Amino acid sequence: MGPRIRHAGPGRLGPGSTIRTRIALVYGAVFLVLGGVLLAVVNLLSRAGTEDQADSIARQAVVKPHPSSPGAWSVTHGDLTTFRAYQITDNVSDAASEEMLFWSLTALLMTALCAVAVGWWIAGRVLRPVHAMTAKARRLSERTLHERIAASGPDDELKELGDTLDALLARLEKAFDSQRRFIANASHELRTPLATQRTAIQVGLDAELSADDLLATKRVLLDTNRRSERLIEGLLMLARSERGVEEHDDVDLGELTREESVRHDVRADAEYGLVVRGNRLLLAQLVGNLVANAVAYNVPGGTVSVRVAADTAGRGALIVENTGPEMAAEDIPALFEPFRRGEGRDRMGLGAGLGLSIVRSVAEGHGGEVTARPGPGGGGLTVTVSLPVVDVVAR
């Protein structure tokens, strides 16, 4: 059982902290710091200017033109008067600076509070779409994955977030639907051989059953058992391929293809020296499934072609082609889903319908991709597996 996801409140980052509150406080703090720096500079410059003005006023108060000689100057009332004039101007300058500093700080604090309030309001407006997306996401469950956030508004970061969540929901919906279909199909595939076995056993319990009928019943049970084994092996192989590649070896794709093709009496035109880094067992399963499917889902007298060569991108390309029944291009993607079978002489054979699913899973686990298209003339199927090549060794 996985860990529980603990949801915080709307816009909440942690206990006692919301994004809206933090934005408002940061907005106010930044305004307070910048405003404080501005007021400090203004007060320092104002104080320096006030002192210069006070000195000038003091000099004009104690020094006047001499009455008997207009070009001469005299100091009035002596040094005491000069001292008092400068003292008065200094006191006035200090008082003016203190008053200015007091009211500046008061105005700064009041404006900072207003900045916090404005930041709170702006943060609420900005985070409102996030709250709406959060509330809608909480209502979603595996039964309502078809719903979407459907974020509206300008093409900004919030719209991008909503679109990203919608894309994630679409992938989750697809994964859940695929899982449901897989479970339903697997249940059906497993139930069919069990029902067959139960019927055969009931027939075999008949005391009046002849030796030939008993032999036929045993053959039915044996064939059904083999079908169940192949189904279970296919499911295990599919699970192993989807888990990822754990063991890595240098595998010659051409040599491996020739070995697997010989097992199905098919001649392969494969280049040697295209080395793929991966799990040899899984890669052999990939090649074997493709060749086996091409042989099984073919028409009587049809041909199977297997080729390995380097493609234009320098990757190793495995191409398997047969001349089976005609198939529409829009029906091909469904063949890579579990328990999907094509038309052919082995349509109802012992296959579990997992071959191409395993091929796709193994290819993707090795950093490759699988593409398929109708064969030449519209008949059969051409499957191409492209795998990254780590080395090309000439032989």
mmCIF file of C-alpha atoms in Angstrom:
data_model
loop_
_atom_site.group_PDB
_atom_site.id
_atom_site.type_symbol
_atom_site.label_atom_id
_atom_site.label_comp_id
_atom_site.label_asym_id
_atom_site.label_seq_id
_atom_site.Cartn_x
_atom_site.Cartn_y
_atom_site.Cartn_z
ATOM 1 C CA MET A 1 0.000 0.000 0.000
ATOM 2 C CA GLY A 2 1.547 3.270 -1.152
ATOM 3 C CA PRO A 3 2.070 6.310 1.064
ATOM 4 C CA ARG A 4 -0.869 8.607 1.536
ATOM 5 C CA ILE A 5 -0.698 12.019 -0.038
ATOM 6 C CA ARG A 6 -1.521 14.724 2.458
ATOM 7 C CA HIS A 7 -3.251 17.660 0.836
ATOM 8 C CA ALA A 8 -2.641 21.112 2.221
ATOM 9 C CA GLY A 9 -5.265 23.830 2.265
ATOM 10 C CA PRO A 10 -5.944 26.141 -0.668
ATOM 11 C CA GLY A 11 -2.700 27.797 -1.621
ATOM 12 C CA ARG A 12 -1.017 26.343 1.479
ATOM 13 C CA LEU A 13 2.667 25.440 1.443
ATOM 14 C CA GLY A 14 2.977 24.224 4.999
ATOM 15 C CA PRO A 15 1.488 24.447 8.486
ATOM 16 C CA GLY A 16 0.525 28.052 9.292
ATOM 17 C CA SER A 17 1.762 29.414 5.965
ATOM 18 C CA THR A 18 -0.181 30.281 2.842
ATOM 19 C CA ILE A 19 1.176 31.539 -0.443
ATOM 20 C CA ARG A 20 -1.189 34.512 -0.300
ATOM 21 C CA THR A 21 0.057 35.577 3.148
ATOM 22 C CA ARG A 22 3.678 35.153 2.149
ATOM 23 C CA ILE A 23 3.229 37.171 -1.037
ATOM 24 C CA ALA A 24 1.544 39.981 0.892
ATOM 25 C CA LEU A 25 4.265 40.034 3.574
ATOM 26 C CA VAL A 26 7.076 39.881 1.037
ATOM 27 C CA TYR A 27 5.421 42.671 -0.942
ATOM 28 C CA GLY A 28 5.166 44.843 2.193
ATOM 29 C CA ALA A 29 8.712 44.006 3.363
ATOM 30 C CA VAL A 30 10.229 44.892 -0.003
ATOM 31 C CA PHE A 31 8.295 48.146 -0.061
ATOM 32 C CA LEU A 32 9.403 48.905 3.520
ATOM 33 C CA VAL A 33 13.096 48.264 2.769
ATOM 34 C CA LEU A 34 13.128 50.250 -0.446
ATOM 35 C CA GLY A 35 11.097 53.047 1.128
ATOM 36 C CA GLY A 36 13.438 53.137 4.126
ATOM 37 C CA VAL A 37 16.480 53.428 1.870
ATOM 38 C CA LEU A 38 14.790 56.225 -0.092
ATOM 39 C CA LEU A 39 13.822 58.151 3.058
ATOM 40 C CA ALA A 40 17.305 57.738 4.539
ATOM 41 C CA VAL A 41 18.888 59.219 1.431
ATOM 42 C CA VAL A 42 16.330 62.044 1.327
ATOM 43 C CA ASN A 43 16.827 62.868 5.026
ATOM 44 C CA LEU A 44 20.622 62.860 4.781
ATOM 45 C CA LEU A 45 20.611 65.133 1.759
ATOM 46 C CA SER A 46 17.953 67.375 3.322
ATOM 47 C CA ARG A 47 19.931 67.658 6.583
ATOM 48 C CA ALA A 48 23.104 68.603 4.749
ATOM 49 C CA GLY A 49 21.238 71.205 2.734
ATOM 50 C CA THR A 50 19.520 72.582 5.858
ATOM 51 C CA GLU A 51 22.859 73.002 7.655
ATOM 52 C CA ASP A 52 24.276 74.960 4.720
ATOM 53 C CA GLN A 53 21.184 77.194 4.674
ATOM 54 C CA ALA A 54 21.415 77.718 8.485
ATOM 55 C CA ASP A 55 25.074 78.781 8.246
ATOM 56 C CA SER A 56 24.210 81.253 5.544
ATOM 57 C CA ILE A 57 21.324 82.709 7.609
ATOM 58 C CA ALA A 58 23.549 82.992 10.696
ATOM 59 C CA ARG A 59 26.235 84.885 8.801
ATOM 60 C CA GLN A 60 23.673 87.349 7.459
ATOM 61 C CA ALA A 61 22.293 87.906 10.998
ATOM 62 C CA VAL A 62 25.634 88.823 12.683
ATOM 63 C CA VAL A 63 27.493 90.594 9.864
ATOM 64 C CA LYS A 64 26.077 93.925 8.460
ATOM 65 C CA PRO A 65 27.489 96.787 6.230
ATOM 66 C CA HIS A 66 29.358 99.610 8.168
ATOM 67 C CA PRO A 67 27.128 102.742 8.292
ATOM 68 C CA SER A 68 29.979 105.234 7.658
ATOM 69 C CA SER A 69 31.536 103.244 4.848
ATOM 70 C CA PRO A 70 29.218 101.292 2.489
ATOM 71 C CA GLY A 71 32.077 99.075 1.253
ATOM 72 C CA ALA A 72 33.113 97.966 4.727
ATOM 73 C CA TRP A 73 31.528 95.276 6.998
ATOM 74 C CA SER A 74 31.281 95.048 10.784
ATOM 75 C CA VAL A 75 30.253 92.401 13.316
ATOM 76 C CA THR A 76 27.294 93.426 15.472
ATOM 77 C CA HIS A 77 27.026 92.835 19.239
ATOM 78 C CA GLY A 78 30.308 90.916 19.404
ATOM 79 C CA ASP A 79 31.107 87.191 19.707
ATOM 80 C CA LEU A 80 28.153 86.397 21.990
ATOM 81 C CA THR A 81 25.662 87.471 19.384
ATOM 82 C CA THR A 82 27.465 85.390 16.772
ATOM 83 C CA PHE A 83 27.359 82.282 18.975
ATOM 84 C CA ARG A 84 23.653 82.679 19.700
ATOM 85 C CA ALA A 85 22.800 83.157 16.031
ATOM 86 C CA TYR A 86 24.575 79.954 15.058
ATOM 87 C CA GLN A 87 23.030 78.081 17.995
ATOM 88 C CA ILE A 88 19.513 79.137 17.035
ATOM 89 C CA THR A 89 19.970 78.140 13.424
ATOM 90 C CA ASP A 90 21.400 74.745 14.471
ATOM 91 C CA ASN A 91 18.460 74.125 16.788
ATOM 92 C CA VAL A 92 15.993 75.032 14.088
ATOM 93 C CA SER A 93 17.801 72.770 11.610
ATOM 94 C CA ASP A 94 17.802 69.848 14.052
ATOM 95 C CA ALA A 95 14.136 70.345 14.881
ATOM 96 C CA ALA A 96 13.217 70.445 11.205
ATOM 97 C CA SER A 97 15.231 67.263 10.528
ATOM 98 C CA GLU A 98 13.634 65.420 13.451
ATOM 99 C CA GLU A 99 10.145 66.439 12.390
ATOM 100 C CA MET A 100 10.836 65.367 8.842
ATOM 101 C CA LEU A 101 12.272 62.014 9.999
ATOM 102 C CA PHE A 102 9.302 61.361 12.304
ATOM 103 C CA TRP A 103 6.646 62.066 9.731
ATOM 104 C CA SER A 104 8.632 60.244 7.047
ATOM 105 C CA LEU A 105 8.792 57.090 9.176
ATOM 106 C CA THR A 106 5.115 57.405 10.065
ATOM 107 C CA ALA A 107 4.173 57.790 6.418
ATOM 108 C CA LEU A 108 6.455 54.879 5.492
ATOM 109 C CA LEU A 109 4.844 52.532 8.028
ATOM 110 C CA MET A 110 1.335 53.540 6.978
ATOM 111 C CA THR A 111 2.193 53.060 3.324
ATOM 112 C CA ALA A 112 3.830 49.710 4.101
ATOM 113 C CA LEU A 113 0.598 48.527 5.731
ATOM 114 C CA CYS A 114 -1.280 49.670 2.669
ATOM 115 C CA ALA A 115 1.275 47.768 0.536
ATOM 116 C CA VAL A 116 0.611 44.595 2.552
ATOM 117 C CA ALA A 117 -3.133 45.035 2.045
ATOM 118 C CA VAL A 118 -2.673 45.656 -1.679
ATOM 119 C CA GLY A 119 -0.338 42.648 -1.898
ATOM 120 C CA TRP A 120 -2.946 40.512 -0.134
ATOM 121 C CA TRP A 121 -5.612 41.598 -2.596
ATOM 122 C CA ILE A 122 -3.384 41.132 -5.647
ATOM 123 C CA ALA A 123 -2.213 37.694 -4.429
ATOM 124 C CA GLY A 124 -5.838 36.642 -3.968
ATOM 125 C CA ARG A 125 -6.660 37.716 -7.506
ATOM 126 C CA VAL A 126 -3.621 35.941 -8.930
ATOM 127 C CA LEU A 127 -4.127 32.721 -6.934
ATOM 128 C CA ARG A 128 -7.860 32.472 -7.538
ATOM 129 C CA PRO A 129 -7.378 30.244 -10.641
ATOM 130 C CA VAL A 130 -4.994 28.040 -8.632
ATOM 131 C CA HIS A 131 -7.626 27.588 -5.917
ATOM 132 C CA ALA A 132 -10.193 26.694 -8.571
ATOM 133 C CA MET A 133 -7.838 24.134 -10.138
ATOM 134 C CA THR A 134 -7.025 22.675 -6.716
ATOM 135 C CA ALA A 135 -10.689 22.309 -5.797
ATOM 136 C CA LYS A 136 -11.486 20.632 -9.105
ATOM 137 C CA ALA A 137 -8.486 18.309 -8.886
ATOM 138 C CA ARG A 138 -9.596 17.168 -5.414
ATOM 139 C CA ARG A 139 -12.982 16.127 -6.768
ATOM 140 C CA LEU A 140 -11.395 13.906 -9.408
ATOM 141 C CA SER A 141 -11.131 10.171 -8.932
ATOM 142 C CA GLU A 142 -10.525 7.167 -11.143
ATOM 143 C CA ARG A 143 -14.191 7.338 -12.172
ATOM 144 C CA THR A 144 -14.123 11.017 -13.133
ATOM 145 C CA LEU A 145 -10.806 11.189 -14.974
ATOM 146 C CA HIS A 146 -12.697 12.250 -18.097
ATOM 147 C CA GLU A 147 -13.185 15.688 -16.538
ATOM 148 C CA ARG A 148 -10.646 18.419 -17.195
ATOM 149 C CA ILE A 149 -9.422 21.555 -15.450
ATOM 150 C CA ALA A 150 -10.173 23.578 -18.596
ATOM 151 C CA ALA A 151 -8.290 26.657 -17.405
ATOM 152 C CA SER A 152 -9.369 29.863 -19.122
ATOM 153 C CA GLY A 153 -7.844 33.309 -19.325
ATOM 154 C CA PRO A 154 -4.709 34.712 -20.947
ATOM 155 C CA ASP A 155 -1.953 32.466 -22.199
ATOM 156 C CA ASP A 156 0.254 32.780 -19.117
ATOM 157 C CA GLU A 157 1.921 30.482 -16.573
ATOM 158 C CA LEU A 158 -1.383 29.621 -14.866
ATOM 159 C CA LYS A 159 -2.949 28.662 -18.185
ATOM 160 C CA GLU A 160 0.121 26.544 -18.924
ATOM 161 C CA LEU A 161 -0.256 24.846 -15.519
ATOM 162 C CA GLY A 162 -3.915 24.060 -16.216
ATOM 163 C CA ASP A 163 -3.095 22.649 -19.658
ATOM 164 C CA THR A 164 -0.313 20.530 -18.141
ATOM 165 C CA LEU A 165 -2.717 19.099 -15.563
ATOM 166 C CA ASP A 166 -5.246 18.351 -18.325
ATOM 167 C CA ALA A 167 -2.570 16.506 -20.301
ATOM 168 C CA LEU A 168 -1.661 14.536 -17.174
ATOM 169 C CA LEU A 169 -5.322 13.640 -16.606
ATOM 170 C CA ALA A 170 -5.607 12.500 -20.218
ATOM 171 C CA ARG A 171 -2.614 10.179 -19.775
ATOM 172 C CA LEU A 172 -4.020 8.847 -16.503
ATOM 173 C CA GLU A 173 -7.413 8.249 -18.107
ATOM 174 C CA LYS A 174 -5.774 6.374 -20.957
ATOM 175 C CA ALA A 175 -3.703 4.299 -18.534
ATOM 176 C CA PHE A 176 -6.732 3.431 -16.384
ATOM 177 C CA ASP A 177 -8.802 2.516 -19.441
ATOM 178 C CA SER A 178 -5.978 0.353 -20.739
ATOM 179 C CA GLN A 179 -5.692 -1.337 -17.347
ATOM 180 C CA ARG A 180 -9.429 -2.024 -17.218
ATOM 181 C CA ARG A 181 -9.396 -3.510 -20.710
ATOM 182 C CA PHE A 182 -6.352 -5.585 -19.860
ATOM 183 C CA ILE A 183 -7.975 -6.991 -16.722
ATOM 184 C CA ALA A 184 -11.212 -7.741 -18.551
ATOM 185 C CA ASN A 185 -9.414 -9.405 -21.463
ATOM 186 C CA ALA A 186 -7.081 -11.353 -19.178
ATOM 187 C CA SER A 187 -10.042 -12.572 -17.139
ATOM 188 C CA HIS A 188 -11.781 -13.706 -20.301
ATOM 189 C CA GLU A 189 -8.678 -15.420 -21.657
ATOM 190 C CA LEU A 190 -8.098 -17.234 -18.376
ATOM 191 C CA ARG A 191 -11.744 -18.178 -17.940
ATOM 192 C CA THR A 192 -12.002 -19.822 -21.381
ATOM 193 C CA PRO A 193 -9.447 -22.618 -20.816
ATOM 194 C CA LEU A 194 -10.795 -23.226 -17.321
ATOM 195 C CA ALA A 195 -14.302 -23.701 -18.690
ATOM 196 C CA THR A 196 -12.943 -26.021 -21.361
ATOM 197 C CA GLN A 197 -11.053 -28.051 -18.789
ATOM 198 C CA ARG A 198 -14.081 -28.303 -16.527
ATOM 199 C CA THR A 199 -16.228 -29.584 -19.397
ATOM 200 C CA ALA A 200 -13.609 -32.105 -20.450
ATOM 201 C CA ILE A 201 -13.227 -33.362 -16.903
ATOM 202 C CA GLN A 202 -16.988 -33.741 -16.523
ATOM 203 C CA VAL A 203 -17.098 -35.732 -19.751
ATOM 204 C CA GLY A 204 -14.157 -37.841 -18.625
ATOM 205 C CA LEU A 205 -15.973 -38.743 -15.406
ATOM 206 C CA ASP A 206 -18.688 -40.484 -17.385
ATOM 207 C CA ALA A 207 -18.374 -44.184 -16.595
ATOM 208 C CA GLU A 208 -19.765 -45.186 -20.005
ATOM 209 C CA LEU A 209 -17.116 -43.215 -21.915
ATOM 210 C CA SER A 210 -15.315 -45.262 -24.563
ATOM 211 C CA ALA A 211 -11.538 -45.497 -24.837
ATOM 212 C CA ASP A 212 -11.488 -43.276 -27.954
ATOM 213 C CA ASP A 213 -13.644 -40.632 -26.266
ATOM 214 C CA LEU A 214 -11.429 -40.758 -23.188
ATOM 215 C CA LEU A 215 -8.336 -40.289 -25.364
ATOM 216 C CA ALA A 216 -9.954 -37.318 -27.098
ATOM 217 C CA THR A 217 -10.813 -35.799 -23.719
ATOM 218 C CA LYS A 218 -7.216 -36.156 -22.580
ATOM 219 C CA ARG A 219 -6.034 -34.409 -25.744
ATOM 220 C CA VAL A 220 -8.452 -31.543 -25.119
ATOM 221 C CA LEU A 221 -7.169 -31.202 -21.583
ATOM 222 C CA LEU A 222 -3.561 -31.270 -22.785
ATOM 223 C CA ASP A 223 -4.180 -28.624 -25.475
ATOM 224 C CA THR A 224 -6.033 -26.431 -23.005
ATOM 225 C CA ASN A 225 -3.246 -26.785 -20.497
ATOM 226 C CA ARG A 226 -0.698 -25.731 -23.117
ATOM 227 C CA ARG A 227 -2.832 -22.718 -23.980
ATOM 228 C CA SER A 228 -2.947 -21.706 -20.322
ATOM 229 C CA GLU A 229 0.812 -22.105 -20.029
ATOM 230 C CA ARG A 230 1.414 -19.910 -23.049
ATOM 231 C CA LEU A 231 -0.950 -17.294 -21.721
ATOM 232 C CA ILE A 232 0.760 -17.204 -18.329
ATOM 233 C CA GLU A 233 4.205 -17.122 -19.940
ATOM 234 C CA GLY A 234 3.068 -14.246 -22.140
ATOM 235 C CA LEU A 235 1.738 -12.305 -19.181
ATOM 236 C CA LEU A 236 4.972 -12.851 -17.251
ATOM 237 C CA MET A 237 7.054 -11.786 -20.244
ATOM 238 C CA LEU A 238 4.915 -8.678 -20.735
ATOM 239 C CA ALA A 239 5.292 -7.753 -17.059
ATOM 240 C CA ARG A 240 9.036 -8.316 -17.215
ATOM 241 C CA SER A 241 9.471 -6.204 -20.350
ATOM 242 C CA GLU A 242 7.438 -3.336 -18.876
ATOM 243 C CA ARG A 243 9.536 -3.404 -15.705
ATOM 244 C CA GLY A 244 12.540 -2.286 -17.731
ATOM 245 C CA VAL A 245 15.888 -3.652 -18.798
ATOM 246 C CA GLU A 246 17.989 -4.717 -15.816
ATOM 247 C CA GLU A 247 20.724 -6.754 -17.524
ATOM 248 C CA HIS A 248 22.700 -5.263 -20.397
ATOM 249 C CA ASP A 249 24.770 -7.196 -22.901
ATOM 250 C CA ASP A 250 26.224 -6.423 -26.317
ATOM 251 C CA VAL A 251 23.875 -8.215 -28.706
ATOM 252 C CA ASP A 252 24.482 -8.555 -32.441
ATOM 253 C CA LEU A 253 21.021 -7.821 -33.813
ATOM 254 C CA GLY A 254 21.673 -9.526 -37.138
ATOM 255 C CA GLU A 255 23.043 -12.710 -35.580
ATOM 256 C CA LEU A 256 20.168 -12.864 -33.089
ATOM 257 C CA THR A 257 17.620 -12.404 -35.873
ATOM 258 C CA ARG A 258 19.090 -15.213 -37.932
ATOM 259 C CA GLU A 259 18.999 -17.569 -34.929
ATOM 260 C CA GLU A 260 15.354 -16.811 -34.157
ATOM 261 C CA SER A 261 14.287 -16.993 -37.807
ATOM 262 C CA VAL A 262 15.765 -20.477 -38.219
ATOM 263 C CA ARG A 263 13.489 -21.750 -35.442
ATOM 264 C CA HIS A 264 10.465 -20.799 -37.543
ATOM 265 C CA ASP A 265 11.913 -22.032 -40.859
ATOM 266 C CA VAL A 266 12.239 -18.486 -42.189
ATOM 267 C CA ARG A 267 15.285 -17.136 -44.023
ATOM 268 C CA ALA A 268 16.538 -13.793 -42.720
ATOM 269 C CA ASP A 269 18.514 -11.245 -44.727
ATOM 270 C CA ALA A 270 20.340 -9.765 -41.761
ATOM 271 C CA GLU A 271 23.497 -7.684 -41.559
ATOM 272 C CA TYR A 272 26.025 -8.706 -38.967
ATOM 273 C CA GLY A 273 27.815 -6.173 -36.820
ATOM 274 C CA LEU A 274 24.885 -4.037 -35.646
ATOM 275 C CA VAL A 275 25.459 -4.241 -31.892
ATOM 276 C CA VAL A 276 22.577 -3.355 -29.582
ATOM 277 C CA ARG A 277 23.036 -2.833 -25.850
ATOM 278 C CA GLY A 278 20.311 -4.667 -23.957
ATOM 279 C CA ASN A 279 18.896 -7.869 -22.568
ATOM 280 C CA ARG A 280 19.503 -10.747 -24.965
ATOM 281 C CA LEU A 281 16.542 -12.809 -23.719
ATOM 282 C CA LEU A 282 14.067 -9.941 -24.182
ATOM 283 C CA LEU A 283 15.486 -9.047 -27.590
ATOM 284 C CA ALA A 284 15.213 -12.683 -28.646
ATOM 285 C CA GLN A 285 11.590 -12.666 -27.505
ATOM 286 C CA LEU A 286 10.988 -9.531 -29.584
ATOM 287 C CA VAL A 287 12.404 -11.078 -32.756
ATOM 288 C CA GLY A 288 10.735 -14.439 -32.109
ATOM 289 C CA ASN A 289 7.314 -12.865 -31.574
ATOM 290 C CA LEU A 290 7.532 -10.857 -34.778
ATOM 291 C CA VAL A 291 8.598 -13.835 -36.882
ATOM 292 C CA ALA A 292 6.060 -16.173 -35.239
ATOM 293 C CA ASN A 293 3.233 -13.669 -35.819
ATOM 294 C CA ALA A 294 4.257 -13.181 -39.438
ATOM 295 C CA VAL A 295 4.115 -16.942 -39.971
ATOM 296 C CA ALA A 296 0.919 -17.540 -38.001
ATOM 297 C CA TYR A 297 -1.144 -14.653 -39.405
ATOM 298 C CA ASN A 298 -0.460 -15.324 -43.047
ATOM 299 C CA VAL A 299 -2.404 -16.715 -45.969
ATOM 300 C CA PRO A 300 -1.777 -20.216 -47.394
ATOM 301 C CA GLY A 301 1.192 -20.048 -49.727
ATOM 302 C CA GLY A 302 2.162 -16.615 -48.471
ATOM 303 C CA THR A 303 5.705 -15.412 -47.856
ATOM 304 C CA VAL A 304 7.536 -13.968 -44.869
ATOM 305 C CA SER A 305 10.443 -11.543 -45.218
ATOM 306 C CA VAL A 306 12.880 -10.721 -42.384
ATOM 307 C CA ARG A 307 15.573 -8.073 -42.822
ATOM 308 C CA VAL A 308 18.086 -6.318 -40.550
ATOM 309 C CA ALA A 309 20.018 -3.260 -41.716
ATOM 310 C CA ALA A 310 21.122 0.173 -40.573
ATOM 311 C CA ASP A 311 18.532 2.858 -41.305
ATOM 312 C CA THR A 312 19.162 6.429 -42.437
ATOM 313 C CA ALA A 313 19.482 7.614 -38.818
ATOM 314 C CA GLY A 314 22.252 5.102 -38.087
ATOM 315 C CA ARG A 315 20.012 2.900 -35.937
ATOM 316 C CA GLY A 316 19.445 -0.814 -36.302
ATOM 317 C CA ALA A 317 16.226 -1.596 -38.149
ATOM 318 C CA LEU A 318 14.489 -4.974 -37.946
ATOM 319 C CA ILE A 319 11.828 -5.291 -40.656
ATOM 320 C CA VAL A 320 9.420 -8.252 -40.667
ATOM 321 C CA GLU A 321 6.865 -8.481 -43.468
ATOM 322 C CA ASN A 322 4.279 -11.044 -44.554
ATOM 323 C CA THR A 323 1.655 -11.379 -47.259
ATOM 324 C CA GLY A 324 -1.335 -11.915 -45.000
ATOM 325 C CA PRO A 325 -4.910 -10.722 -45.386
ATOM 326 C CA GLU A 326 -5.592 -7.103 -46.269
ATOM 327 C CA MET A 327 -5.731 -4.766 -43.294
ATOM 328 C CA ALA A 328 -6.826 -1.150 -42.991
ATOM 329 C CA ALA A 329 -4.227 1.291 -41.673
ATOM 330 C CA GLU A 330 -6.564 2.536 -38.933
ATOM 331 C CA ASP A 331 -6.889 -1.005 -37.533
ATOM 332 C CA ILE A 332 -3.154 -1.563 -37.117
ATOM 333 C CA PRO A 333 -2.563 0.335 -33.809
ATOM 334 C CA ALA A 334 -5.088 -1.935 -32.056
ATOM 335 C CA LEU A 335 -2.894 -4.960 -32.812
ATOM 336 C CA PHE A 336 -0.355 -3.707 -30.271
ATOM 337 C CA GLU A 337 -2.923 -3.837 -27.483
ATOM 338 C CA PRO A 338 -2.963 -6.974 -25.283
ATOM 339 C CA PHE A 339 -5.177 -9.875 -26.425
ATOM 340 C CA ARG A 340 -5.725 -8.447 -29.918
ATOM 341 C CA ARG A 341 -5.382 -10.963 -32.754
ATOM 342 C CA GLY A 342 -5.292 -10.402 -36.462
ATOM 343 C CA GLU A 343 -6.841 -12.432 -39.230
ATOM 344 C CA GLY A 344 -4.963 -15.451 -40.521
ATOM 345 C CA ARG A 345 -4.797 -19.183 -40.591
ATOM 346 C CA ASP A 346 -3.883 -19.274 -36.886
ATOM 347 C CA ARG A 347 -6.577 -16.778 -35.855
ATOM 348 C CA MET A 348 -7.961 -19.071 -33.153
ATOM 349 C CA GLY A 349 -4.759 -20.890 -32.393
ATOM 350 C CA LEU A 350 -2.942 -21.200 -29.124
ATOM 351 C CA GLY A 351 -1.615 -17.646 -29.202
ATOM 352 C CA ALA A 352 -2.662 -15.375 -26.355
ATOM 353 C CA GLY A 353 -2.691 -12.157 -28.370
ATOM 354 C CA LEU A 354 0.247 -10.712 -26.425
ATOM 355 C CA GLY A 355 2.970 -10.996 -29.063
ATOM 356 C CA LEU A 356 2.967 -7.464 -30.448
ATOM 357 C CA SER A 357 2.332 -5.987 -27.000
ATOM 358 C CA ILE A 358 5.531 -7.630 -25.808
ATOM 359 C CA VAL A 359 7.354 -6.426 -28.937
ATOM 360 C CA ARG A 360 6.385 -2.815 -28.292
ATOM 361 C CA SER A 361 7.229 -3.016 -24.591
ATOM 362 C CA VAL A 362 10.657 -4.576 -25.204
ATOM 363 C CA ALA A 363 11.493 -2.062 -27.939
ATOM 364 C CA GLU A 364 10.575 0.919 -25.775
ATOM 365 C CA GLY A 365 12.530 -0.550 -22.866
ATOM 366 C CA HIS A 366 15.618 -0.558 -25.095
ATOM 367 C CA GLY A 367 15.114 3.021 -26.250
ATOM 368 C CA GLY A 368 13.599 1.992 -29.579
ATOM 369 C CA GLU A 369 10.259 2.278 -31.287
ATOM 370 C CA VAL A 370 7.913 0.095 -33.319
ATOM 371 C CA THR A 371 5.965 1.139 -36.397
ATOM 372 C CA ALA A 372 3.611 -0.900 -38.560
ATOM 373 C CA ARG A 373 1.875 -0.378 -41.859
ATOM 374 C CA PRO A 374 -0.015 -2.506 -44.389
ATOM 375 C CA GLY A 375 2.200 -4.683 -46.535
ATOM 376 C CA PRO A 376 2.929 -4.101 -50.221
ATOM 377 C CA GLY A 377 -0.301 -4.018 -52.165
ATOM 378 C CA GLY A 378 -2.343 -3.627 -48.969
ATOM 379 C CA GLY A 379 -2.009 -7.283 -47.961
ATOM 380 C CA GLY A 380 -0.260 -8.447 -44.809
ATOM 381 C CA LEU A 381 1.668 -6.339 -42.358
ATOM 382 C CA THR A 382 5.085 -4.688 -42.332
ATOM 383 C CA VAL A 383 6.493 -4.149 -38.844
ATOM 384 C CA THR A 384 9.680 -2.119 -38.319
ATOM 385 C CA VAL A 385 11.572 -2.080 -35.047
ATOM 386 C CA SER A 386 14.179 0.676 -34.739
ATOM 387 C CA LEU A 387 16.793 0.218 -32.006
ATOM 388 C CA PRO A 388 19.785 2.373 -31.043
ATOM 389 C CA VAL A 389 23.105 0.814 -32.095
ATOM 390 C CA VAL A 390 26.084 1.246 -29.765
ATOM 391 C CA ASP A 391 28.634 -0.078 -32.232
ATOM 392 C CA VAL A 392 28.959 -1.214 -35.826
ATOM 393 C CA VAL A 393 31.444 -4.038 -36.279
ATOM 394 C CA ALA A 394 32.432 -4.944 -39.829
ATOM 395 C CA ARG A 395 32.628 -8.642 -40.640
#
